[in-house]
mmCIF file of C-alpha atoms in Angstrom:
data_model
loop_
_atom_site.group_PDB
_atom_site.id
_atom_site.type_symbol
_atom_site.label_atom_id
_atom_site.label_comp_id
_atom_site.label_asym_id
_atom_site.label_seq_id
_atom_site.Cartn_x
_atom_site.Cartn_y
_atom_site.Cartn_z
ATOM 1 C CA MET Q 1 -80.212 112.439 -90.320
ATOM 2 C CA THR Q 2 -81.666 114.448 -87.469
ATOM 3 C CA GLU Q 3 -82.282 112.656 -84.150
ATOM 4 C CA ASN Q 4 -86.054 113.194 -83.992
ATOM 5 C CA VAL Q 5 -86.661 111.330 -87.255
ATOM 6 C CA LYS Q 6 -87.920 107.775 -86.671
ATOM 7 C CA HIS Q 7 -87.051 105.020 -89.098
ATOM 8 C CA ASP Q 8 -89.801 102.853 -90.503
ATOM 9 C CA LYS Q 9 -90.080 99.114 -90.872
ATOM 10 C CA ALA Q 10 -89.499 99.574 -94.612
ATOM 11 C CA GLY Q 11 -85.707 99.443 -94.094
ATOM 12 C CA PHE Q 12 -83.513 100.890 -96.843
ATOM 13 C CA CYS Q 13 -84.213 102.515 -100.202
ATOM 14 C CA SER Q 14 -83.419 100.095 -103.035
ATOM 15 C CA GLY Q 15 -82.464 103.037 -105.255
ATOM 16 C CA CYS Q 16 -79.892 104.935 -103.172
ATOM 17 C CA GLY Q 17 -79.357 102.800 -100.051
ATOM 18 C CA VAL Q 18 -80.430 105.417 -97.515
ATOM 19 C CA GLN Q 19 -82.545 104.371 -94.504
ATOM 20 C CA LEU Q 20 -86.232 105.005 -95.149
ATOM 21 C CA GLN Q 21 -88.397 107.196 -92.888
ATOM 22 C CA SER Q 22 -91.809 108.831 -93.223
ATOM 23 C CA GLN Q 23 -91.500 111.563 -90.597
ATOM 24 C CA ASP Q 24 -89.656 114.419 -92.296
ATOM 25 C CA LYS Q 25 -89.842 115.352 -96.003
ATOM 26 C CA GLU Q 26 -86.691 117.478 -95.742
ATOM 27 C CA ASN Q 27 -84.443 114.609 -94.647
ATOM 28 C CA PRO Q 28 -82.922 111.861 -96.810
ATOM 29 C CA GLY Q 29 -84.943 108.646 -97.067
ATOM 30 C CA TYR Q 30 -88.432 110.190 -96.889
ATOM 31 C CA ILE Q 31 -91.192 107.886 -98.159
ATOM 32 C CA PRO Q 32 -94.939 108.536 -97.755
ATOM 33 C CA GLU Q 33 -96.560 106.022 -95.403
ATOM 34 C CA SER Q 34 -98.850 104.952 -98.244
ATOM 35 C CA ALA Q 35 -95.816 103.739 -100.247
ATOM 36 C CA ILE Q 36 -93.999 101.806 -97.497
ATOM 37 C CA GLU Q 37 -95.512 98.434 -98.436
ATOM 38 C CA ARG Q 38 -94.546 98.732 -102.098
ATOM 39 C CA GLU Q 39 -91.923 96.375 -103.503
ATOM 40 C CA PRO Q 40 -89.282 97.524 -104.104
ATOM 41 C CA ALA Q 41 -89.535 100.426 -101.654
ATOM 42 C CA ILE Q 42 -87.778 103.583 -102.863
ATOM 43 C CA CYS Q 43 -87.549 107.013 -101.269
ATOM 44 C CA GLN Q 44 -89.416 109.975 -102.714
ATOM 45 C CA ARG Q 45 -86.192 111.514 -104.029
ATOM 46 C CA CYS Q 46 -85.354 108.378 -106.060
ATOM 47 C CA PHE Q 47 -88.951 108.163 -107.273
ATOM 48 C CA ARG Q 48 -88.733 111.710 -108.623
ATOM 49 C CA ILE Q 49 -85.358 111.131 -110.276
ATOM 50 C CA LYS Q 50 -86.542 107.908 -111.943
ATOM 51 C CA ASN Q 51 -89.922 109.195 -113.103
ATOM 52 C CA TYR Q 52 -89.477 112.915 -113.655
ATOM 53 C CA ASN Q 53 -85.681 113.318 -114.039
ATOM 54 C CA GLU Q 54 -85.969 115.732 -111.141
ATOM 55 C CA ALA Q 55 -83.170 116.261 -108.638
ATOM 56 C CA ALA Q 56 -83.844 116.995 -104.995
ATOM 57 C CA SER Q 57 -80.831 118.520 -103.328
ATOM 58 C CA VAL Q 58 -79.800 116.476 -100.298
ATOM 59 C CA ALA Q 59 -76.714 117.457 -98.343
ATOM 60 C CA VAL Q 60 -74.544 114.436 -97.605
ATOM 61 C CA ASP Q 61 -71.373 115.121 -95.675
ATOM 62 C CA ASN Q 62 -68.102 114.294 -97.453
ATOM 63 C CA ASP Q 63 -66.732 113.142 -94.082
ATOM 64 C CA GLU Q 64 -69.397 110.424 -94.193
ATOM 65 C CA PHE Q 65 -68.148 109.346 -97.627
ATOM 66 C CA LEU Q 66 -64.577 109.217 -96.359
ATOM 67 C CA ARG Q 67 -65.640 107.240 -93.272
ATOM 68 C CA LEU Q 68 -67.265 104.637 -95.537
ATOM 69 C CA LEU Q 69 -64.164 104.518 -97.730
ATOM 70 C CA GLY Q 70 -61.859 104.287 -94.715
ATOM 71 C CA GLY Q 71 -63.635 101.120 -93.553
ATOM 72 C CA ILE Q 72 -62.517 99.257 -96.700
ATOM 73 C CA ALA Q 73 -58.924 98.952 -95.432
ATOM 74 C CA ALA Q 74 -60.072 96.631 -92.599
ATOM 75 C CA THR Q 75 -61.734 94.210 -95.062
ATOM 76 C CA ASP Q 76 -60.312 91.618 -97.442
ATOM 77 C CA SER Q 77 -61.867 92.817 -100.694
ATOM 78 C CA LEU Q 78 -61.326 93.825 -104.287
ATOM 79 C CA VAL Q 79 -61.750 97.564 -104.879
ATOM 80 C CA LEU Q 80 -63.279 98.486 -108.226
ATOM 81 C CA HIS Q 81 -62.508 102.166 -108.851
ATOM 82 C CA ILE Q 82 -64.637 103.635 -111.653
ATOM 83 C CA VAL Q 83 -63.421 106.829 -113.327
ATOM 84 C CA ASP Q 84 -64.805 108.947 -116.148
ATOM 85 C CA LEU Q 85 -62.469 109.141 -119.163
ATOM 86 C CA PHE Q 86 -63.954 112.539 -120.105
ATOM 87 C CA ASP Q 87 -62.976 113.882 -116.656
ATOM 88 C CA PHE Q 88 -60.128 111.515 -115.795
ATOM 89 C CA GLU Q 89 -58.074 113.626 -113.393
ATOM 90 C CA GLY Q 90 -61.208 115.172 -111.896
ATOM 91 C CA SER Q 91 -62.855 111.827 -111.140
ATOM 92 C CA LEU Q 92 -59.830 109.893 -109.860
ATOM 93 C CA ILE Q 93 -60.105 109.616 -106.058
ATOM 94 C CA SER Q 94 -56.986 111.280 -104.725
ATOM 95 C CA GLY Q 95 -55.323 109.335 -101.942
ATOM 96 C CA LEU Q 96 -57.458 106.231 -102.590
ATOM 97 C CA GLN Q 97 -54.497 104.016 -101.690
ATOM 98 C CA ARG Q 98 -54.493 105.134 -98.061
ATOM 99 C CA PHE Q 99 -58.231 104.383 -97.725
ATOM 100 C CA VAL Q 100 -58.146 100.864 -99.172
ATOM 101 C CA GLY Q 101 -54.979 99.607 -97.488
ATOM 102 C CA THR Q 102 -53.456 96.522 -99.122
ATOM 103 C CA ASN Q 103 -56.627 95.569 -101.029
ATOM 104 C CA PRO Q 104 -56.069 95.320 -104.808
ATOM 105 C CA VAL Q 105 -57.528 98.119 -106.989
ATOM 106 C CA LEU Q 106 -59.025 97.384 -110.416
ATOM 107 C CA LEU Q 107 -59.324 100.631 -112.387
ATOM 108 C CA VAL Q 108 -62.400 100.702 -114.640
ATOM 109 C CA VAL Q 109 -62.358 103.612 -117.099
ATOM 110 C CA ASN Q 110 -65.913 104.361 -118.224
ATOM 111 C CA LYS Q 111 -67.303 106.452 -121.111
ATOM 112 C CA VAL Q 112 -64.644 105.315 -123.599
ATOM 113 C CA ASP Q 113 -67.398 105.642 -126.249
ATOM 114 C CA LEU Q 114 -67.050 109.427 -126.045
ATOM 115 C CA LEU Q 115 -63.662 109.368 -127.788
ATOM 116 C CA PRO Q 116 -63.462 109.372 -131.604
ATOM 117 C CA LYS Q 117 -63.362 105.843 -133.063
ATOM 118 C CA ALA Q 118 -59.883 106.355 -134.537
ATOM 119 C CA VAL Q 119 -58.306 106.448 -131.048
ATOM 120 C CA ASN Q 120 -55.917 103.517 -130.448
ATOM 121 C CA LEU Q 121 -57.240 101.695 -127.348
ATOM 122 C CA ASN Q 122 -53.868 100.136 -126.442
ATOM 123 C CA ARG Q 123 -52.225 103.542 -126.460
ATOM 124 C CA LEU Q 124 -55.156 104.924 -124.456
ATOM 125 C CA ARG Q 125 -54.754 102.162 -121.854
ATOM 126 C CA ASN Q 126 -51.026 102.956 -121.545
ATOM 127 C CA TRP Q 127 -51.866 106.648 -121.112
ATOM 128 C CA VAL Q 128 -54.335 105.773 -118.310
ATOM 129 C CA GLN Q 129 -51.736 103.588 -116.541
ATOM 130 C CA GLN Q 130 -49.155 106.390 -116.684
ATOM 131 C CA GLN Q 131 -51.602 108.997 -115.384
ATOM 132 C CA ALA Q 132 -52.816 106.747 -112.539
ATOM 133 C CA LYS Q 133 -49.226 105.990 -111.522
ATOM 134 C CA ALA Q 134 -48.399 109.709 -111.562
ATOM 135 C CA GLN Q 135 -51.349 110.253 -109.160
ATOM 136 C CA GLY Q 136 -49.934 107.621 -106.763
ATOM 137 C CA LEU Q 137 -52.525 104.931 -107.531
ATOM 138 C CA LYS Q 138 -51.358 101.319 -107.744
ATOM 139 C CA THR Q 139 -53.646 99.178 -109.894
ATOM 140 C CA VAL Q 140 -53.702 95.448 -110.636
ATOM 141 C CA ASP Q 141 -55.250 96.161 -114.032
ATOM 142 C CA VAL Q 142 -56.980 98.789 -116.182
ATOM 143 C CA VAL Q 143 -60.205 98.037 -118.084
ATOM 144 C CA LEU Q 144 -61.728 100.393 -120.654
ATOM 145 C CA CYS Q 145 -65.502 100.278 -121.095
ATOM 146 C CA SER Q 146 -68.725 102.083 -121.789
ATOM 147 C CA ALA Q 147 -71.501 101.034 -119.416
ATOM 148 C CA LYS Q 148 -74.037 103.017 -121.410
ATOM 149 C CA ARG Q 149 -73.142 101.503 -124.813
ATOM 150 C CA ASN Q 150 -72.366 98.042 -123.426
ATOM 151 C CA LEU Q 151 -68.761 98.139 -124.693
ATOM 152 C CA GLY Q 152 -66.147 96.145 -122.795
ATOM 153 C CA PHE Q 153 -68.603 95.107 -120.089
ATOM 154 C CA GLU Q 154 -67.695 91.410 -120.368
ATOM 155 C CA ARG Q 155 -64.061 92.370 -119.792
ATOM 156 C CA VAL Q 156 -65.045 94.243 -116.600
ATOM 157 C CA VAL Q 157 -66.830 91.144 -115.289
ATOM 158 C CA GLU Q 158 -63.946 88.835 -116.270
ATOM 159 C CA ALA Q 159 -61.380 91.065 -114.564
ATOM 160 C CA MET Q 160 -63.592 91.440 -111.476
ATOM 161 C CA GLU Q 161 -63.993 87.651 -111.177
ATOM 162 C CA TYR Q 162 -60.287 87.046 -111.762
ATOM 163 C CA TYR Q 163 -59.014 89.567 -109.195
ATOM 164 C CA ARG Q 164 -61.654 89.205 -106.480
ATOM 165 C CA GLU Q 165 -60.716 85.565 -105.762
ATOM 166 C CA GLY Q 166 -63.990 84.864 -103.948
ATOM 167 C CA ARG Q 167 -64.010 88.133 -101.985
ATOM 168 C CA ASP Q 168 -66.493 90.996 -101.681
ATOM 169 C CA VAL Q 169 -66.159 93.838 -104.198
ATOM 170 C CA TYR Q 170 -66.316 97.502 -103.149
ATOM 171 C CA VAL Q 171 -67.252 99.861 -105.993
ATOM 172 C CA VAL Q 172 -65.922 103.398 -105.498
ATOM 173 C CA GLY Q 173 -65.932 106.535 -107.612
ATOM 174 C CA SER Q 174 -66.763 110.209 -107.640
ATOM 175 C CA THR Q 175 -70.169 111.526 -108.709
ATOM 176 C CA ASN Q 176 -71.276 111.377 -112.363
ATOM 177 C CA VAL Q 177 -68.801 108.703 -113.495
ATOM 178 C CA GLY Q 178 -71.504 106.188 -114.473
ATOM 179 C CA LYS Q 179 -71.057 104.038 -111.387
ATOM 180 C CA SER Q 180 -74.756 103.256 -110.889
ATOM 181 C CA THR Q 181 -75.178 102.444 -114.605
ATOM 182 C CA LEU Q 182 -72.363 99.895 -114.362
ATOM 183 C CA ILE Q 183 -73.726 98.430 -111.120
ATOM 184 C CA ASN Q 184 -77.177 98.087 -112.702
ATOM 185 C CA ARG Q 185 -75.622 96.011 -115.488
ATOM 186 C CA LEU Q 186 -74.138 93.744 -112.808
ATOM 187 C CA ILE Q 187 -77.507 93.498 -111.033
ATOM 188 C CA ARG Q 188 -79.290 92.580 -114.277
ATOM 189 C CA ASP Q 189 -76.720 89.985 -115.319
ATOM 190 C CA TYR Q 190 -75.297 88.547 -112.103
ATOM 191 C CA SER Q 191 -77.805 88.962 -109.275
ATOM 192 C CA ASP Q 192 -81.338 87.864 -108.405
ATOM 193 C CA LEU Q 193 -82.323 91.359 -107.248
ATOM 194 C CA ASP Q 194 -85.389 92.722 -109.028
ATOM 195 C CA SER Q 195 -84.602 96.395 -108.400
ATOM 196 C CA GLU Q 196 -81.941 98.716 -109.747
ATOM 197 C CA LEU Q 197 -79.997 101.639 -108.324
ATOM 198 C CA THR Q 198 -81.163 105.144 -109.094
ATOM 199 C CA THR Q 199 -79.222 106.641 -111.983
ATOM 200 C CA SER Q 200 -79.258 110.282 -113.045
ATOM 201 C CA ARG Q 201 -76.887 112.985 -114.202
ATOM 202 C CA TYR Q 202 -77.241 114.718 -110.840
ATOM 203 C CA PRO Q 203 -74.379 114.453 -108.337
ATOM 204 C CA GLY Q 204 -74.731 112.350 -105.208
ATOM 205 C CA THR Q 205 -77.507 110.014 -106.408
ATOM 206 C CA THR Q 206 -76.394 107.112 -104.186
ATOM 207 C CA LEU Q 207 -76.570 108.260 -100.552
ATOM 208 C CA ASN Q 208 -75.439 105.177 -98.656
ATOM 209 C CA ALA Q 209 -73.594 101.910 -99.254
ATOM 210 C CA VAL Q 210 -75.816 99.471 -101.157
ATOM 211 C CA ARG Q 211 -75.044 95.736 -100.708
ATOM 212 C CA ILE Q 212 -75.854 93.572 -103.735
ATOM 213 C CA PRO Q 213 -75.710 89.787 -103.149
ATOM 214 C CA ILE Q 214 -73.910 87.675 -105.761
ATOM 215 C CA ASP Q 215 -74.108 83.950 -106.438
ATOM 216 C CA ASP Q 216 -71.328 82.737 -104.123
ATOM 217 C CA GLY Q 217 -72.738 84.433 -101.017
ATOM 218 C CA LYS Q 218 -70.439 87.465 -101.297
ATOM 219 C CA TYR Q 219 -71.494 91.048 -102.045
ATOM 220 C CA ILE Q 220 -70.878 93.897 -104.449
ATOM 221 C CA ILE Q 221 -70.968 96.979 -102.226
ATOM 222 C CA ASP Q 222 -71.762 100.236 -104.018
ATOM 223 C CA THR Q 223 -70.514 103.240 -102.049
ATOM 224 C CA PRO Q 224 -71.760 106.846 -102.444
ATOM 225 C CA GLY Q 225 -70.036 109.028 -105.015
ATOM 226 C CA ILE Q 226 -67.376 111.357 -103.650
ATOM 227 C CA VAL Q 227 -68.280 114.987 -104.417
ATOM 228 C CA TYR Q 228 -65.277 117.005 -105.613
ATOM 229 C CA SER Q 229 -65.987 120.732 -105.672
ATOM 230 C CA SER Q 230 -63.091 121.166 -108.147
ATOM 231 C CA ARG Q 231 -65.214 119.727 -110.981
ATOM 232 C CA PHE Q 232 -67.317 121.906 -113.284
ATOM 233 C CA THR Q 233 -70.293 119.613 -112.671
ATOM 234 C CA GLU Q 234 -70.372 120.726 -109.024
ATOM 235 C CA VAL Q 235 -70.318 124.510 -109.630
ATOM 236 C CA VAL Q 236 -72.832 125.006 -112.454
ATOM 237 C CA PRO Q 237 -76.616 125.300 -112.014
ATOM 238 C CA LYS Q 238 -78.278 121.869 -112.358
ATOM 239 C CA SER Q 239 -80.029 122.930 -115.558
ATOM 240 C CA VAL Q 240 -76.593 123.419 -117.202
ATOM 241 C CA LEU Q 241 -75.434 119.828 -116.568
ATOM 242 C CA LYS Q 242 -77.182 118.575 -119.705
ATOM 243 C CA ALA Q 243 -75.193 121.028 -121.829
ATOM 244 C CA ILE Q 244 -71.750 120.163 -120.422
ATOM 245 C CA LEU Q 245 -72.053 116.376 -119.930
ATOM 246 C CA PRO Q 246 -71.574 114.760 -123.349
ATOM 247 C CA GLU Q 247 -73.982 112.010 -124.408
ATOM 248 C CA GLN Q 248 -72.552 111.365 -127.880
ATOM 249 C CA THR Q 249 -69.062 110.779 -129.319
ATOM 250 C CA LEU Q 250 -67.087 114.008 -129.017
ATOM 251 C CA LYS Q 251 -66.774 116.004 -132.243
ATOM 252 C CA PRO Q 252 -63.449 117.833 -132.018
ATOM 253 C CA LEU Q 253 -63.547 121.530 -132.939
ATOM 254 C CA VAL Q 254 -60.344 122.848 -134.523
ATOM 255 C CA PHE Q 255 -59.545 126.582 -134.351
ATOM 256 C CA GLN Q 256 -56.607 128.224 -136.160
ATOM 257 C CA LEU Q 257 -55.693 131.062 -133.807
ATOM 258 C CA ASN Q 258 -53.450 134.073 -134.063
ATOM 259 C CA PRO Q 259 -51.911 135.404 -130.872
ATOM 260 C CA ARG Q 260 -54.276 137.745 -128.962
ATOM 261 C CA GLN Q 261 -57.417 135.796 -129.850
ATOM 262 C CA THR Q 262 -59.994 134.473 -127.382
ATOM 263 C CA LEU Q 263 -62.496 131.603 -127.301
ATOM 264 C CA PHE Q 264 -65.578 131.676 -125.060
ATOM 265 C CA PHE Q 265 -67.263 128.405 -124.041
ATOM 266 C CA GLY Q 266 -70.754 129.759 -123.515
ATOM 267 C CA ALA Q 267 -70.551 132.044 -120.473
ATOM 268 C CA LEU Q 268 -68.871 129.268 -118.474
ATOM 269 C CA ALA Q 269 -65.213 129.653 -119.412
ATOM 270 C CA ARG Q 270 -62.776 131.621 -121.552
ATOM 271 C CA PHE Q 271 -59.489 130.687 -123.293
ATOM 272 C CA ASP Q 272 -56.972 133.389 -124.317
ATOM 273 C CA PHE Q 273 -54.115 132.639 -126.723
ATOM 274 C CA VAL Q 274 -51.775 135.322 -125.398
ATOM 275 C CA GLU Q 275 -48.450 134.690 -127.092
ATOM 276 C CA GLY Q 276 -46.837 132.268 -129.562
ATOM 277 C CA GLU Q 277 -46.735 131.381 -133.254
ATOM 278 C CA ARG Q 278 -50.025 131.130 -135.163
ATOM 279 C CA GLN Q 279 -51.255 127.607 -134.457
ATOM 280 C CA SER Q 280 -54.296 125.362 -134.152
ATOM 281 C CA PHE Q 281 -56.042 124.206 -131.000
ATOM 282 C CA THR Q 282 -58.517 121.297 -130.874
ATOM 283 C CA ILE Q 283 -61.393 121.642 -128.420
ATOM 284 C CA TYR Q 284 -62.990 118.544 -126.870
ATOM 285 C CA LEU Q 285 -66.316 119.574 -125.307
ATOM 286 C CA SER Q 286 -69.920 118.470 -125.161
ATOM 287 C CA GLU Q 287 -71.905 119.366 -128.288
ATOM 288 C CA GLY Q 288 -74.292 121.287 -126.047
ATOM 289 C CA LEU Q 289 -71.690 124.007 -125.468
ATOM 290 C CA LYS Q 290 -71.181 126.629 -128.178
ATOM 291 C CA VAL Q 291 -67.754 128.202 -128.763
ATOM 292 C CA HIS Q 292 -67.478 131.895 -129.720
ATOM 293 C CA ARG Q 293 -64.262 133.471 -131.065
ATOM 294 C CA THR Q 294 -63.229 137.113 -130.632
ATOM 295 C CA LYS Q 295 -60.164 139.350 -130.277
ATOM 296 C CA LEU Q 296 -58.528 139.460 -126.868
ATOM 297 C CA GLU Q 297 -58.904 143.235 -126.581
ATOM 298 C CA ARG Q 298 -62.684 142.900 -127.043
ATOM 299 C CA ALA Q 299 -63.127 139.901 -124.731
ATOM 300 C CA ASP Q 300 -63.932 141.699 -121.451
ATOM 301 C CA GLU Q 301 -66.458 143.993 -123.128
ATOM 302 C CA LEU Q 302 -68.080 141.122 -125.069
ATOM 303 C CA TYR Q 303 -68.496 139.061 -121.910
ATOM 304 C CA ILE Q 304 -70.129 141.908 -119.959
ATOM 305 C CA GLU Q 305 -72.516 142.738 -122.831
ATOM 306 C CA HIS Q 306 -73.461 139.240 -124.025
ATOM 307 C CA ARG Q 307 -73.230 136.766 -121.113
ATOM 308 C CA GLY Q 308 -76.585 135.040 -120.735
ATOM 309 C CA GLY Q 309 -77.550 136.095 -124.294
ATOM 310 C CA LEU Q 310 -75.107 135.354 -127.133
ATOM 311 C CA LEU Q 311 -72.902 133.559 -124.608
ATOM 312 C CA VAL Q 312 -74.944 130.724 -123.060
ATOM 313 C CA PRO Q 313 -75.226 128.617 -120.964
ATOM 314 C CA PRO Q 314 -76.061 129.661 -118.320
ATOM 315 C CA ASP Q 315 -78.878 132.013 -119.234
ATOM 316 C CA GLU Q 316 -79.219 135.435 -117.651
ATOM 317 C CA SER Q 317 -81.380 134.255 -114.748
ATOM 318 C CA GLU Q 318 -78.744 131.717 -113.658
ATOM 319 C CA LEU Q 319 -75.545 133.746 -114.039
ATOM 320 C CA HIS Q 320 -75.575 134.651 -110.345
ATOM 321 C CA GLU Q 321 -75.263 130.937 -109.462
ATOM 322 C CA LEU Q 322 -71.797 130.687 -111.035
ATOM 323 C CA PRO Q 323 -68.751 131.511 -108.860
ATOM 324 C CA ALA Q 324 -66.629 134.459 -109.977
ATOM 325 C CA TRP Q 325 -63.910 133.655 -112.528
ATOM 326 C CA THR Q 326 -60.276 133.053 -111.618
ATOM 327 C CA ARG Q 327 -57.518 133.574 -114.203
ATOM 328 C CA HIS Q 328 -54.995 130.763 -114.751
ATOM 329 C CA SER Q 329 -51.829 131.654 -116.670
ATOM 330 C CA VAL Q 330 -50.234 128.604 -118.336
ATOM 331 C CA ARG Q 331 -47.022 128.204 -120.325
ATOM 332 C CA ILE Q 332 -47.356 125.311 -122.812
ATOM 333 C CA PRO Q 333 -43.812 123.936 -123.270
ATOM 334 C CA ARG Q 334 -42.156 123.218 -126.615
ATOM 335 C CA GLY Q 335 -41.462 119.755 -127.954
ATOM 336 C CA LYS Q 336 -44.627 117.702 -127.219
ATOM 337 C CA ASN Q 337 -48.381 117.811 -127.653
ATOM 338 C CA TYR Q 338 -50.180 118.925 -124.506
ATOM 339 C CA ASP Q 339 -53.767 119.191 -123.306
ATOM 340 C CA LEU Q 340 -55.148 121.928 -121.118
ATOM 341 C CA PHE Q 341 -57.546 119.878 -119.004
ATOM 342 C CA ILE Q 342 -60.552 121.569 -117.347
ATOM 343 C CA SER Q 343 -62.202 119.237 -114.852
ATOM 344 C CA GLY Q 344 -65.788 118.431 -115.847
ATOM 345 C CA LEU Q 345 -65.761 120.597 -118.973
ATOM 346 C CA GLY Q 346 -63.286 118.920 -121.346
ATOM 347 C CA TRP Q 347 -59.867 119.824 -122.678
ATOM 348 C CA ILE Q 348 -58.006 121.933 -125.246
ATOM 349 C CA LYS Q 349 -55.225 120.267 -127.212
ATOM 350 C CA ALA Q 350 -52.342 122.407 -128.490
ATOM 351 C CA ASN Q 351 -51.594 120.889 -131.926
ATOM 352 C CA SER Q 352 -48.276 122.670 -132.405
ATOM 353 C CA THR Q 353 -45.082 121.696 -130.562
ATOM 354 C CA THR Q 354 -43.747 125.270 -130.700
ATOM 355 C CA GLY Q 355 -45.179 126.198 -127.293
ATOM 356 C CA ALA Q 356 -47.524 129.019 -126.278
ATOM 357 C CA GLN Q 357 -48.536 131.330 -123.455
ATOM 358 C CA VAL Q 358 -52.252 131.009 -122.695
ATOM 359 C CA GLU Q 359 -54.745 132.030 -120.029
ATOM 360 C CA LEU Q 360 -57.913 130.318 -118.826
ATOM 361 C CA HIS Q 361 -60.743 132.121 -117.026
ATOM 362 C CA LEU Q 362 -62.784 129.627 -114.999
ATOM 363 C CA PRO Q 363 -65.165 129.612 -112.031
ATOM 364 C CA LYS Q 364 -63.147 129.789 -108.823
ATOM 365 C CA GLY Q 365 -62.030 126.391 -107.554
ATOM 366 C CA VAL Q 366 -62.316 124.439 -110.829
ATOM 367 C CA LYS Q 367 -59.285 122.211 -111.397
ATOM 368 C CA VAL Q 368 -57.124 122.964 -114.437
ATOM 369 C CA LEU Q 369 -53.891 121.211 -115.366
ATOM 370 C CA LEU Q 370 -51.462 120.682 -118.217
ATOM 371 C CA ARG Q 371 -50.985 117.052 -119.265
ATOM 372 C CA GLU Q 372 -49.506 115.040 -122.115
ATOM 373 C CA SER Q 373 -52.150 114.709 -124.826
ATOM 374 C CA LEU Q 374 -54.782 112.040 -124.382
ATOM 375 C CA ILE Q 375 -55.377 111.867 -128.151
#
């Protein structure tokens, strides 16, 4: 916040936690003077998100996020780390252990409703534990849930009560993991507050730590979402978010591919099956993203001619907002089932165990990795 902006008596926004002010529309926390006396008081940005699903871009420094996180180590608290199952590796906070010190970490895996119903939840939980351990995160427990569908929420509350042992609870997570949705469930069920946090699909909705009182005099403290530029959600135009963030259970798309065939995911990404035996690949993406198949030798020409037209999103007017593509060459080993994970977009499962040489073309900076299959 700039120094010449005065803060008003209204205090803090009940939607995002930022300090309210009525001096400068361009700064976080702006509220018209006429709205200051309203209860609950929310900033203009939150008002627009709630009522018009409109996102105002507010720059919040990642150093500020890390400073807030770093303060947790000096407290005696339970840390509730919420991650998005659809973007597991992209939403896990790297190095969280060094920020939280010796405080216990309860890992809450949200959006489990996106996986097909046939998925074995015990196996899924084991997979999550292995992946978290591989990323250097020590957890006291793992809870699977869907805040949106109200699945497993009671288990989240039970685990939180069991592990907090009368302490405050810090809720941490990256943007777009459903953190505010989960917190709002806690507010509705376990607090006297009459206002909820702002929720939207736009990154960085919560701008400051929000303290929510609970019955025993302690607090649930909701921290801002960490913004990772390595996630697809951070590099696409805002209008494209609806197409790539799944709302419904994923419907796997299976493609039998010969070597030298290519799949386009709109104009956002490209997958080349370069070398290997004829085999099938299962694509796990949002329904809003259309997949187009072609021959590898035609792929460059097709992209140049049809991006923004046949290949959408984004449309032609937004193509310039996407970073240039980077090519990732990946050898899928023999012997096991692997996923090619693309942070924020989904994953491609190689159904054969015979191995393959593939290439991914993605906006520069987007995280891609090979992992043991989730499903």
